[in-house]
Amino acid sequence: MPGRQELPSTLRRSPEKAQRTWIEAHDSAVETYGEGRRAHQTAYSALKHSFEKVGDRWEPKEDKGPSDAQAERGAGQRATDTAGGVDTNASKQHLYERARQLDIPGRSSMSKKDLVDALQKASGRRTAEAREEEKAGGSRRKQKS
């Protein structure tokens, strides 16, 4: 199953339903478009309708629907900037709560756009840290062998 083999690390740390959503959309897109960027974009677009990125994983959204302009456009369109899994269509209050969950400083005085940007940066940092921990864990396991 190609999607399972290409599952991004953020999804490996996410609920099984998020993994299944990405894998099924990816595999269907591979059958339609072939392997590559378009299949991955399609899989992420499907994922973003039900999940949002919080830190280094994907969590279920309160309200289903596209999370950003790219996800709204659908497959086959020229790629645009995304919010990295942050649900830009969520309320400011929801974004504030996510910022509180990730302990983002200064969140109470941020605009909605600032909250989206801060969440995107915080999630990116946490993902990078998690990947480094995975690499370090793999290095330690190899050294023990």
Coordinates of C-alpha atoms in Angstrom, one line a residue:
M1 CA 0.0 0.0 0.0
P2 CA 1.9 3.1 -1.2
G3 CA 0.3 5.6 1.1
R4 CA 1.2 3.7 4.3
Q5 CA 4.9 3.6 3.1
E6 CA 4.9 7.4 2.5
L7 CA 3.0 8.4 5.6
P8 CA 4.5 11.7 6.9
S9 CA 5.9 11.6 10.4
T10 CA 3.3 14.1 11.7
L11 CA 0.6 11.6 10.7
R12 CA 2.4 8.6 12.3
R13 CA 2.0 10.6 15.6
S14 CA -1.7 11.3 14.8
P15 CA -5.0 9.3 15.4
E16 CA -5.6 6.3 13.2
K17 CA -8.5 8.0 11.5
A18 CA -6.2 10.8 10.3
Q19 CA -3.8 8.2 9.0
R20 CA -6.5 6.3 7.2
T21 CA -7.9 9.5 5.7
W22 CA -4.5 10.5 4.3
I23 CA -3.6 7.0 3.1
E24 CA -7.0 6.4 1.3
A25 CA -6.9 9.8 -0.4
H26 CA -3.3 9.4 -1.4
D27 CA -3.8 5.9 -2.8
S28 CA -6.8 7.0 -4.8
A29 CA -5.0 10.1 -6.1
V30 CA -2.0 7.9 -7.2
E31 CA -4.4 5.7 -9.2
T32 CA -5.8 8.9 -10.8
Y33 CA -2.8 11.1 -11.2
G34 CA 0.2 8.9 -10.6
E35 CA 2.7 9.2 -7.7
G36 CA 4.1 12.6 -6.9
R37 CA 3.2 16.1 -5.7
R38 CA -0.4 16.1 -6.9
A39 CA -1.1 12.9 -5.0
H40 CA 0.3 14.3 -1.8
Q41 CA -1.6 17.6 -2.3
T42 CA -4.8 15.7 -2.7
A43 CA -4.2 13.6 0.4
Y44 CA -3.4 16.7 2.5
S45 CA -6.5 18.5 1.1
A46 CA -8.7 15.6 2.2
L47 CA -7.0 15.4 5.6
K48 CA -7.5 19.2 6.2
H49 CA -11.2 18.9 5.8
S50 CA -11.5 16.8 9.0
F51 CA -8.2 17.5 10.9
E52 CA -5.9 20.4 11.8
K53 CA -2.3 20.4 12.7
V54 CA -1.6 21.1 16.3
G55 CA 2.0 21.0 17.3
D56 CA 3.6 17.9 15.8
R57 CA 0.4 15.9 15.0
W58 CA -3.0 16.2 13.4
E59 CA -6.1 16.5 15.6
P60 CA -9.8 16.3 14.7
K61 CA -11.5 19.6 13.8
E62 CA -14.6 20.8 15.5
D63 CA -16.2 21.7 12.2
K64 CA -15.5 19.9 9.0
G65 CA -14.5 21.8 5.9
P66 CA -11.4 23.1 4.1
S67 CA -8.8 24.7 6.3
D68 CA -7.3 27.2 3.9
A69 CA -7.5 28.6 0.4
Q70 CA -5.5 25.8 -1.1
A71 CA -7.8 23.1 0.4
E72 CA -10.8 25.0 -0.9
R73 CA -9.5 25.1 -4.5
G74 CA -9.4 21.3 -5.0
A75 CA -7.1 19.1 -7.0
G76 CA -5.6 20.1 -10.3
Q77 CA -5.2 23.8 -9.5
R78 CA -1.9 25.6 -9.3
A79 CA -0.5 25.3 -5.8
T80 CA -0.8 28.3 -3.5
D81 CA 0.5 29.0 0.0
T82 CA -1.0 26.9 2.7
A83 CA -1.2 27.6 6.5
G84 CA 0.6 24.3 7.2
G85 CA -2.4 22.6 8.5
V86 CA -3.7 25.5 10.7
D87 CA -7.4 25.9 10.2
T88 CA -7.6 29.5 8.9
N89 CA -11.3 29.2 8.6
A90 CA -11.7 28.6 12.4
S91 CA -12.9 31.3 14.7
K92 CA -10.4 33.6 16.4
Q93 CA -11.4 32.1 19.7
H94 CA -10.6 28.6 18.5
L95 CA -7.2 29.7 17.2
Y96 CA -6.6 31.4 20.6
E97 CA -7.4 28.2 22.4
R98 CA -5.0 26.3 20.1
A99 CA -2.3 29.0 20.8
R100 CA -3.0 28.5 24.6
Q101 CA -2.6 24.7 24.1
L102 CA 0.8 25.3 22.5
D103 CA 1.7 27.9 25.1
I104 CA 2.3 30.7 22.5
P105 CA 3.4 33.9 24.3
G106 CA 1.5 37.1 23.5
R107 CA -1.5 35.3 22.1
S108 CA -4.1 37.5 23.9
S109 CA -3.1 40.6 21.9
M110 CA -2.8 38.8 18.5
S111 CA -5.1 39.3 15.6
K112 CA -6.6 36.3 13.9
K113 CA -3.9 36.4 11.2
D114 CA -1.2 36.7 13.8
L115 CA -2.6 33.7 15.6
V116 CA -2.5 31.7 12.4
D117 CA 1.1 32.7 11.7
A118 CA 2.1 31.9 15.3
L119 CA 0.4 28.5 15.3
Q120 CA 2.0 27.7 12.0
K121 CA 5.5 28.6 13.3
A122 CA 4.9 26.7 16.6
S123 CA 3.7 23.6 14.8
G124 CA 6.7 23.7 12.4
R125 CA 9.1 24.0 15.4
R126 CA 7.4 21.1 17.2
T127 CA 7.5 18.9 14.1
A128 CA 11.2 19.6 13.6
E129 CA 11.9 18.8 17.2
A130 CA 9.9 15.6 17.0
R131 CA 11.8 14.6 13.8
E132 CA 15.1 15.3 15.5
E133 CA 14.0 13.1 18.5
E134 CA 13.1 10.3 16.1
K135 CA 16.5 10.6 14.4
A136 CA 18.3 10.6 17.7
G137 CA 16.3 7.6 18.9
G138 CA 17.2 5.7 15.7
S139 CA 20.8 6.6 16.2
R140 CA 20.7 5.3 19.8
R141 CA 19.0 2.1 18.7
K142 CA 21.7 1.5 16.1
Q143 CA 24.5 2.1 18.6
K144 CA 23.0 -0.5 21.0
S145 CA 23.0 -3.2 18.3

